[in-house]
Tab-separated table of C-alpha atoms in Angstrom:
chain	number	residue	atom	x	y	z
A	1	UNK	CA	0.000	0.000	0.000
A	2	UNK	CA	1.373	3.611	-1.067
A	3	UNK	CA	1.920	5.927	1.750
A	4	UNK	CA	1.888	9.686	0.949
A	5	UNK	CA	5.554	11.052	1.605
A	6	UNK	CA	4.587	13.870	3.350
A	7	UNK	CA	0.725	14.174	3.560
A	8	UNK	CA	-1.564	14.997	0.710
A	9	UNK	CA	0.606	17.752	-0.812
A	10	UNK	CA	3.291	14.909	-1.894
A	11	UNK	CA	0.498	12.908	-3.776
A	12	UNK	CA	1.575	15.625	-6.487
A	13	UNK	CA	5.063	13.774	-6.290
A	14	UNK	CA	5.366	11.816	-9.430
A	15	UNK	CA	6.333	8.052	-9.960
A	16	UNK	CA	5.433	6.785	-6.415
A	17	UNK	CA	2.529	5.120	-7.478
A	18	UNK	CA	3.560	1.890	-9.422
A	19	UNK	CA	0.554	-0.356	-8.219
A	20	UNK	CA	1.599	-3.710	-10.490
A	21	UNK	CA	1.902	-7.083	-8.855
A	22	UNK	CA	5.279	-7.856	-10.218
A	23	UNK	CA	5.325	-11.669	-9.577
A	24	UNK	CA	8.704	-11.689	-8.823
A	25	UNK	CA	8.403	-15.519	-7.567
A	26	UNK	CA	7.036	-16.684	-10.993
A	27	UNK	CA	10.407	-14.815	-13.363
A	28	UNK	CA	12.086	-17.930	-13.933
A	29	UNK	CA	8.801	-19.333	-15.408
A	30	UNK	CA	9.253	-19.025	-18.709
A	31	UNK	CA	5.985	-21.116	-19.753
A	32	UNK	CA	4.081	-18.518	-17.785
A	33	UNK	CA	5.871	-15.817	-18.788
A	34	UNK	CA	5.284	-16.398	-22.454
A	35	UNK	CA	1.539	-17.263	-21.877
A	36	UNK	CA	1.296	-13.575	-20.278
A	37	UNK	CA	3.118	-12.187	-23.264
A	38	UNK	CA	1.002	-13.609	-25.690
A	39	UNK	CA	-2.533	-12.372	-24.158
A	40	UNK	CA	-4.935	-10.126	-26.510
A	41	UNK	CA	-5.110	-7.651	-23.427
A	42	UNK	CA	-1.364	-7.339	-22.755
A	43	UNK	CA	0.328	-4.254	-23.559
A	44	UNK	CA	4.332	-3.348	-24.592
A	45	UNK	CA	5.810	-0.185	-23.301
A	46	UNK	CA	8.326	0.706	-26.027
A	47	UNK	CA	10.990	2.485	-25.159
A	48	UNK	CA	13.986	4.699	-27.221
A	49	UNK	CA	16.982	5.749	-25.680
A	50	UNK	CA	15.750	9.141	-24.453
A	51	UNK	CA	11.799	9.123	-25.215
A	52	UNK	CA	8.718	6.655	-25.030
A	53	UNK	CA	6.915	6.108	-28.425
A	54	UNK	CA	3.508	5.955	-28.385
A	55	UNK	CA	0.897	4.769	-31.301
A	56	UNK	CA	-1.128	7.581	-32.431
A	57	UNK	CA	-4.513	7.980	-31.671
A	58	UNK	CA	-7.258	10.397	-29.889
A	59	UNK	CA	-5.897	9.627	-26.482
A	60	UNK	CA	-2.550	8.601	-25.150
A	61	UNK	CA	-1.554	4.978	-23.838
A	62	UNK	CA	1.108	3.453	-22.112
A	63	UNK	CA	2.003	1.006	-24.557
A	64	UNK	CA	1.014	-1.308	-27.672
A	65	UNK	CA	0.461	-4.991	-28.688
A	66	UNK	CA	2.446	-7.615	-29.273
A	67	UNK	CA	1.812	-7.405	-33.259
A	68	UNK	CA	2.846	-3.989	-33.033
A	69	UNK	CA	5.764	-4.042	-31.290
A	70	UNK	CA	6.880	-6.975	-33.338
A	71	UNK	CA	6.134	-4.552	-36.405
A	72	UNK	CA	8.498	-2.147	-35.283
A	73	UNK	CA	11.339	-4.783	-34.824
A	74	UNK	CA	11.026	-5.261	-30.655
A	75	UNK	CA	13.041	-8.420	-30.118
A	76	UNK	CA	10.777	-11.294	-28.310
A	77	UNK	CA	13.726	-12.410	-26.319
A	78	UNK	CA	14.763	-9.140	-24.951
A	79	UNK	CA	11.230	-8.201	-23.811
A	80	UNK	CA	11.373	-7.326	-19.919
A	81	UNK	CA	7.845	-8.220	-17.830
A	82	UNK	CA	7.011	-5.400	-15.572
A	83	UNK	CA	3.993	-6.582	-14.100
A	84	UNK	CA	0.217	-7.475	-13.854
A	85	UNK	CA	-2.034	-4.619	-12.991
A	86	UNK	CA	-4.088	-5.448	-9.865
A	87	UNK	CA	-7.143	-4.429	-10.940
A	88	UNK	CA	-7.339	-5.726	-14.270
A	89	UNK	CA	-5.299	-8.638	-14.385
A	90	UNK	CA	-3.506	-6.487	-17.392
A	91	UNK	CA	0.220	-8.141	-18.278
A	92	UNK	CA	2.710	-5.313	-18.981
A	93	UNK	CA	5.789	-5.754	-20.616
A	94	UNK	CA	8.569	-3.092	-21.851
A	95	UNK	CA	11.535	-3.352	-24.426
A	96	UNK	CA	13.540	-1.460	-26.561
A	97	UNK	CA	13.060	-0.965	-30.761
A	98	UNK	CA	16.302	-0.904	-33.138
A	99	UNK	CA	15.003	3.037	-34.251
A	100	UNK	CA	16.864	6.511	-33.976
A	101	UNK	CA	14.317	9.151	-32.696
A	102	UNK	CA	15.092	10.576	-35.884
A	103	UNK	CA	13.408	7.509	-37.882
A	104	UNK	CA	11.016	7.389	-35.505
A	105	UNK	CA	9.883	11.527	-35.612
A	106	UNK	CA	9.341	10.629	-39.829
A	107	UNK	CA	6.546	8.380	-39.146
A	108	UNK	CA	3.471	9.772	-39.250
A	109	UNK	CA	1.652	7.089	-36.670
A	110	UNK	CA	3.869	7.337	-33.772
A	111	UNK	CA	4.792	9.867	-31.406
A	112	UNK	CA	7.654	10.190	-29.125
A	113	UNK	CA	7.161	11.888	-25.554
A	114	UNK	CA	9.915	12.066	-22.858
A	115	UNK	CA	8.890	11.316	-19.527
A	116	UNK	CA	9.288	14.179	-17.114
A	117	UNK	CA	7.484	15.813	-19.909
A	118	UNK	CA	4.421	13.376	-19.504
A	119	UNK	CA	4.847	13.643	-15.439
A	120	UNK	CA	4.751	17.486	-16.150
A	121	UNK	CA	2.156	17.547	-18.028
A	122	UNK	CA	0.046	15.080	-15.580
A	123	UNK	CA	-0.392	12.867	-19.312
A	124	UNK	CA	-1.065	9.721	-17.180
A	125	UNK	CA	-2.400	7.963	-13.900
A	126	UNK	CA	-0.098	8.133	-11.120
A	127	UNK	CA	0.149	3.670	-11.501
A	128	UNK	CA	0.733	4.233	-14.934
A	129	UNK	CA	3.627	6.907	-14.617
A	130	UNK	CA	4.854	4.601	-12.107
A	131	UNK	CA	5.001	2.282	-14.240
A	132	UNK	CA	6.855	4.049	-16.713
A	133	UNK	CA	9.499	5.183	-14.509
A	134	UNK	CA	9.829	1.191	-14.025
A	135	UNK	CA	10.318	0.548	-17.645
A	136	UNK	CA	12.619	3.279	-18.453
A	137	UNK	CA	14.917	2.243	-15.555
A	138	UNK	CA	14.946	-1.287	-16.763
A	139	UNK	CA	15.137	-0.826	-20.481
A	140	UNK	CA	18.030	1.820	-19.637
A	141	UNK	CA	19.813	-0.724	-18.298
A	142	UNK	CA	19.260	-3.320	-20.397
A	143	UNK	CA	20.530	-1.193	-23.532
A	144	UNK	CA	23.737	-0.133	-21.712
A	145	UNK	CA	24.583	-3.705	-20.491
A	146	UNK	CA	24.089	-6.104	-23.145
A	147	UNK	CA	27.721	-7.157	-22.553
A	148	UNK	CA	29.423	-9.102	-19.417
A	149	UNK	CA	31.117	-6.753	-17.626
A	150	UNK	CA	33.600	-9.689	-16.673
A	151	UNK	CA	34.896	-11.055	-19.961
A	152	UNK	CA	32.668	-9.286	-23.243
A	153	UNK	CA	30.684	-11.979	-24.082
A	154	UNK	CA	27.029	-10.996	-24.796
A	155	UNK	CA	25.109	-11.963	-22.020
A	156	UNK	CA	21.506	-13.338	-22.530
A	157	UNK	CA	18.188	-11.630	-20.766
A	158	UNK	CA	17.000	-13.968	-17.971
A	159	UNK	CA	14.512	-13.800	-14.780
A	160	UNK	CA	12.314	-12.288	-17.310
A	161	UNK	CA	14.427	-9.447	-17.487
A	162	UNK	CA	15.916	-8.643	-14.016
A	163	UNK	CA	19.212	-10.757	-14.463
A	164	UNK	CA	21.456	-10.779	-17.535
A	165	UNK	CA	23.317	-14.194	-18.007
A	166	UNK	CA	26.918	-14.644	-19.530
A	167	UNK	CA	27.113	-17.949	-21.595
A	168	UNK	CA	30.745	-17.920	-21.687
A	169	UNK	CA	32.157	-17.199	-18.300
A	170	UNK	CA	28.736	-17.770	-15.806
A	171	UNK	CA	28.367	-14.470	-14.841
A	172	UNK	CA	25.561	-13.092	-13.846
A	173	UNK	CA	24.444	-9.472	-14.028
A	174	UNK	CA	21.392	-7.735	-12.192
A	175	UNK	CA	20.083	-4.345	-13.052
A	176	UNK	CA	21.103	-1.509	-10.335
A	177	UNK	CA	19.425	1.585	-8.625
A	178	UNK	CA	21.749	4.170	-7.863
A	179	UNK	CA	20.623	6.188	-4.387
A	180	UNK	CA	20.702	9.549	-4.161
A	181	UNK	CA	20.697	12.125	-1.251
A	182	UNK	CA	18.549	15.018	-1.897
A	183	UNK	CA	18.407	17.062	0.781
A	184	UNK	CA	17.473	20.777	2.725
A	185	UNK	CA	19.773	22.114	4.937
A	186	UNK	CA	18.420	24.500	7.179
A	187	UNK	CA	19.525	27.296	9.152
A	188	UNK	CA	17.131	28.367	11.817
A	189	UNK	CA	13.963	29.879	9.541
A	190	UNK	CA	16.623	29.901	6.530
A	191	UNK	CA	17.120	26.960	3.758
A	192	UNK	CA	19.566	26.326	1.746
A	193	UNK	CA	19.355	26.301	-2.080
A	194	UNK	CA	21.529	26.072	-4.959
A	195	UNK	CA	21.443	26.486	-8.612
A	196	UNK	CA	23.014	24.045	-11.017
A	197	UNK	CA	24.006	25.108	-14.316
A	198	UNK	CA	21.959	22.060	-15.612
A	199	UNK	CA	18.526	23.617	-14.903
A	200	UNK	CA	16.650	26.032	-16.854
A	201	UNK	CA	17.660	29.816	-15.930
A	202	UNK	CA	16.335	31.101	-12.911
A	203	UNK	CA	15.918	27.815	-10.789
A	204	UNK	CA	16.886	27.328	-7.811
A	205	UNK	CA	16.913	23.772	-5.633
A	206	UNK	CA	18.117	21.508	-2.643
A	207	UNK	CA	21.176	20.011	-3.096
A	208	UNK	CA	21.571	16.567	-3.930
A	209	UNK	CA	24.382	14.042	-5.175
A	210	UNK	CA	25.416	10.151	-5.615
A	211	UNK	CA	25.826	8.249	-2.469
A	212	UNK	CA	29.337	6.398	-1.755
A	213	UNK	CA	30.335	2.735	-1.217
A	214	UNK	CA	30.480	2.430	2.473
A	215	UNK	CA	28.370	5.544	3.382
A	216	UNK	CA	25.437	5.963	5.485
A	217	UNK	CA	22.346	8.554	3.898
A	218	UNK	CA	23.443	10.792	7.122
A	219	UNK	CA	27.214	11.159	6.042
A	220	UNK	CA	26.128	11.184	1.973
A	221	UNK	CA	23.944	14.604	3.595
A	222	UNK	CA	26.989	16.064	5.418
A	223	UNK	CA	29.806	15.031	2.791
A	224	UNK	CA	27.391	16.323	-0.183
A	225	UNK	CA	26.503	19.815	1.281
A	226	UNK	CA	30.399	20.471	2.359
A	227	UNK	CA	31.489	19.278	-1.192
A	228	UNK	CA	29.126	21.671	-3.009
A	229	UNK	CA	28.605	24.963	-0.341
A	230	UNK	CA	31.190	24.332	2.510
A	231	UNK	CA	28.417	24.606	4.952
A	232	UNK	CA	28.972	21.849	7.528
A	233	UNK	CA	25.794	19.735	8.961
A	234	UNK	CA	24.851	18.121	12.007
A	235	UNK	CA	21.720	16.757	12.325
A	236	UNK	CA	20.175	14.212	9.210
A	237	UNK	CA	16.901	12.884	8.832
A	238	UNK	CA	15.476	10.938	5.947
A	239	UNK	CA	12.045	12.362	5.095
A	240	UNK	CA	10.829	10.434	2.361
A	241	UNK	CA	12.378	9.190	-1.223
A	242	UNK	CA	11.044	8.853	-4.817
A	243	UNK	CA	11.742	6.662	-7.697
A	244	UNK	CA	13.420	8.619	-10.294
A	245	UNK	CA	14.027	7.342	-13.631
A	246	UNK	CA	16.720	9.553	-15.125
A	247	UNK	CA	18.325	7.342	-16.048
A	248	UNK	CA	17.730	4.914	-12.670
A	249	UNK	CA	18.095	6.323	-9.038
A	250	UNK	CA	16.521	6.596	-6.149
A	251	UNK	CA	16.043	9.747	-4.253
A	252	UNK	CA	16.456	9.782	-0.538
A	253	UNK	CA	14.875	13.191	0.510
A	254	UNK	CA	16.054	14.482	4.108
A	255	UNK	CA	16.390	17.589	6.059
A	256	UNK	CA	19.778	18.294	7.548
A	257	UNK	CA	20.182	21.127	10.406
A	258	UNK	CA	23.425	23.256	9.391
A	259	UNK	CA	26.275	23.686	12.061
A	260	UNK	CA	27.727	26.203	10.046
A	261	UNK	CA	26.602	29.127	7.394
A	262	UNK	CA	29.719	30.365	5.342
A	263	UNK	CA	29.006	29.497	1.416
A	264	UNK	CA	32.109	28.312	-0.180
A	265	UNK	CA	31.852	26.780	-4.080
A	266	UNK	CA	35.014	24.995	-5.102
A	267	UNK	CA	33.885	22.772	-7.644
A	268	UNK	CA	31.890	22.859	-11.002
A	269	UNK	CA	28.621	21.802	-8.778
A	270	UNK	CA	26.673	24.704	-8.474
A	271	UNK	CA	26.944	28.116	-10.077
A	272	UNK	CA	25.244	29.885	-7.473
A	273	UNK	CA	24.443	28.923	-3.870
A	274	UNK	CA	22.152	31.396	-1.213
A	275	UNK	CA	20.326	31.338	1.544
A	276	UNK	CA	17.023	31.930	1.435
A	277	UNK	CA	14.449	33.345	4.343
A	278	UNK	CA	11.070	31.736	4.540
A	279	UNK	CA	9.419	35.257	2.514
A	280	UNK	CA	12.253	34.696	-0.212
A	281	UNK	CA	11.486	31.327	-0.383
A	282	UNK	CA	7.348	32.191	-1.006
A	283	UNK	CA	8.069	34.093	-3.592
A	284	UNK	CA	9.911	31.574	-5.006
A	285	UNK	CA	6.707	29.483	-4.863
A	286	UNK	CA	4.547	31.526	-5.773
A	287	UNK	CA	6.206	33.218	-8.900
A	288	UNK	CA	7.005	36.922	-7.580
A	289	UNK	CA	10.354	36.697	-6.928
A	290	UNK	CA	11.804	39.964	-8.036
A	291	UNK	CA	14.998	38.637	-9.571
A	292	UNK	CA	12.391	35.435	-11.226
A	293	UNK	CA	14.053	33.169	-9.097
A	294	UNK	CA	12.176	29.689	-8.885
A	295	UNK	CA	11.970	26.482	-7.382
A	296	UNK	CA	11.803	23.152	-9.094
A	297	UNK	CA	7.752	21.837	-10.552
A	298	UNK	CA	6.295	19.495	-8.339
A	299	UNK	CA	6.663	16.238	-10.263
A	300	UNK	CA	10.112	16.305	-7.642
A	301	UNK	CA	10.944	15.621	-4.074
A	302	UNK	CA	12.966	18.705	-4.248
A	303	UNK	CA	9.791	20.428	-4.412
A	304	UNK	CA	7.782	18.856	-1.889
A	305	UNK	CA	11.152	19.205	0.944
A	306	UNK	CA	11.267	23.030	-0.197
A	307	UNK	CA	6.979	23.670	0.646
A	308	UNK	CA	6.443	21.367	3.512
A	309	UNK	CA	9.354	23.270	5.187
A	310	UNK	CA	8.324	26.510	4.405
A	311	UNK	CA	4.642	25.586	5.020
A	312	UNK	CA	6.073	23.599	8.778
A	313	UNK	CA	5.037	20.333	7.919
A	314	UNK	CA	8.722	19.379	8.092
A	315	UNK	CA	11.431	21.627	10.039
């Protein structure tokens, strides 16, 4: 069952709420597996490298039938199950189609759409953006790792997708989930927020970066905010965290309590780095910040730390 992150404002939060019964027990059945695949109802999520293609018609679905994915080339053997739906009983596979976007923008009956575009745009359920978010992690990783990292040989899809198999050495390969810490420090009634030069002009956010082997989310928070602003942080806790598919992470949203305020940037991070009072911070929200000055939509957990502080629901 789905818990809201932080209360009904986070049910705004986008790819939280993958529903499917993934039958994770039943992978290694391939006799079932291919009796789901095979269904009239079930449906293929096809996937580019960068954008989801969908079939045109009056309204926008999540994916296509077996006879057309097969049209446009989708390999039966590298077809990844993502799940049954629970209230329809609804197989759902995903896998990848031998196109460049640029073949694919000629045709006339397809359309591409990237997905934070369709999360922006609220294009789908919340189950079936979850879902999404599930197939673009896994097809990502299938494209990039069709190899054995060990000796080169191709490796083979297996477990229905979630393991990769290497004929020649035994090797096996499973797909990964990279955590992230994503996190506001605070200062009293002040927060901390950045701007990398990777977001459109005029947005500001929390900071955020790649945890470490052999770190805990606290000391990913404290090593993270020193590395980026040289403001030093005491106290950690994890809020909430979000599936995000870009390519395949997982954000682990926390508030951190600074032990220190000076704002040093030393590395190519950031381009700008501020604190922000709580009235700065509302017309950040709200759009009347007199320098334009924004905060990130809320299809992010960015979002949702930044207006549950400054609304009190977290502190």
């Amino acid at each position: 069952m789905r818990a809201p992150a932080f209360g009904l404002s986070a049910l705004d939060m986008s790819f939280l709420g993958n529903e499917l019964d993934r039958q994770s027990t039943r992978r290694s059945d391939t006799a079932y597996i291919n009796m789901l695949l095979h269904q009239s109802t079930t449906e293929i999520i096809l996937s580019t490298a960068r954008t989801l293609v969908f079939a045109e018609a009056a309204e926008l679905r999540i994916g296509h039938s077996l006879t057309v994915a097969e049209a446009l080339e989708a390999d039966r053997n590298e077809m990844v199950f993502l799940g049954i739906r629970r209230d329809s009983g609804q197989a759902l596979f995903a896998t990848t189609i031998p196109y460049s976007e640029e073949d694919l923008a000629a045709r006339s009956d397809l359309r591409l759409q990237d997905l934070r575009n369709l999360a922006l745009q609220n294009a789908f359920s919340q189950e079936d953006l979850g879902a999404l978010a599930q197939a673009r992690a896994l097809i990502h990783w299938q494209r990039t790792h069709q190899y054995c990292s060990r000796c080169g040989h191709k490796s083979d899809l297996a477990e229905a997708g979630y393991r990769r198999d290497c004929p020649n050495c035994g090797g096996t390969h499973f797909p990964r989930t990279d955590p992230c810490v994503i996190m506001l420090i605070t200062d009293g009634d002040r927060a901390l927020l950045g701007r990398p030069a990777r977001l459109p002009e005029g947005i500001y956010t929390t900071l955020a970066g790649f945890m470490e082997p052999g770190e805990t989310v606290e000391q990913a928070v404290r090593r993270e905010t020193l590395e980026e602003s040289g403001v030093e942080v005491g106290d950690v806790r994890l809020i909430s965290n979000q599936p995000w598919p870009f390519p395949a992470n997982l954000m682990l949203g926390c508030i951190g309590e600074a032990t220190s305020s000076g704002i040093t940037i030393e590395d190519d991070e950031l381009e700008a780095c501020k604190w922000c009072n709580r009235e700065e911070v509302r017309q950040m929200v709200s759009g009347t910040h007199p320098e334009g000055h924004l905060i990130p939509p809320s299809i992010s957990i960015a979002y949702h730390l930044i207006t549950n502080w400054l609304d009190g629901a977290i502190s």
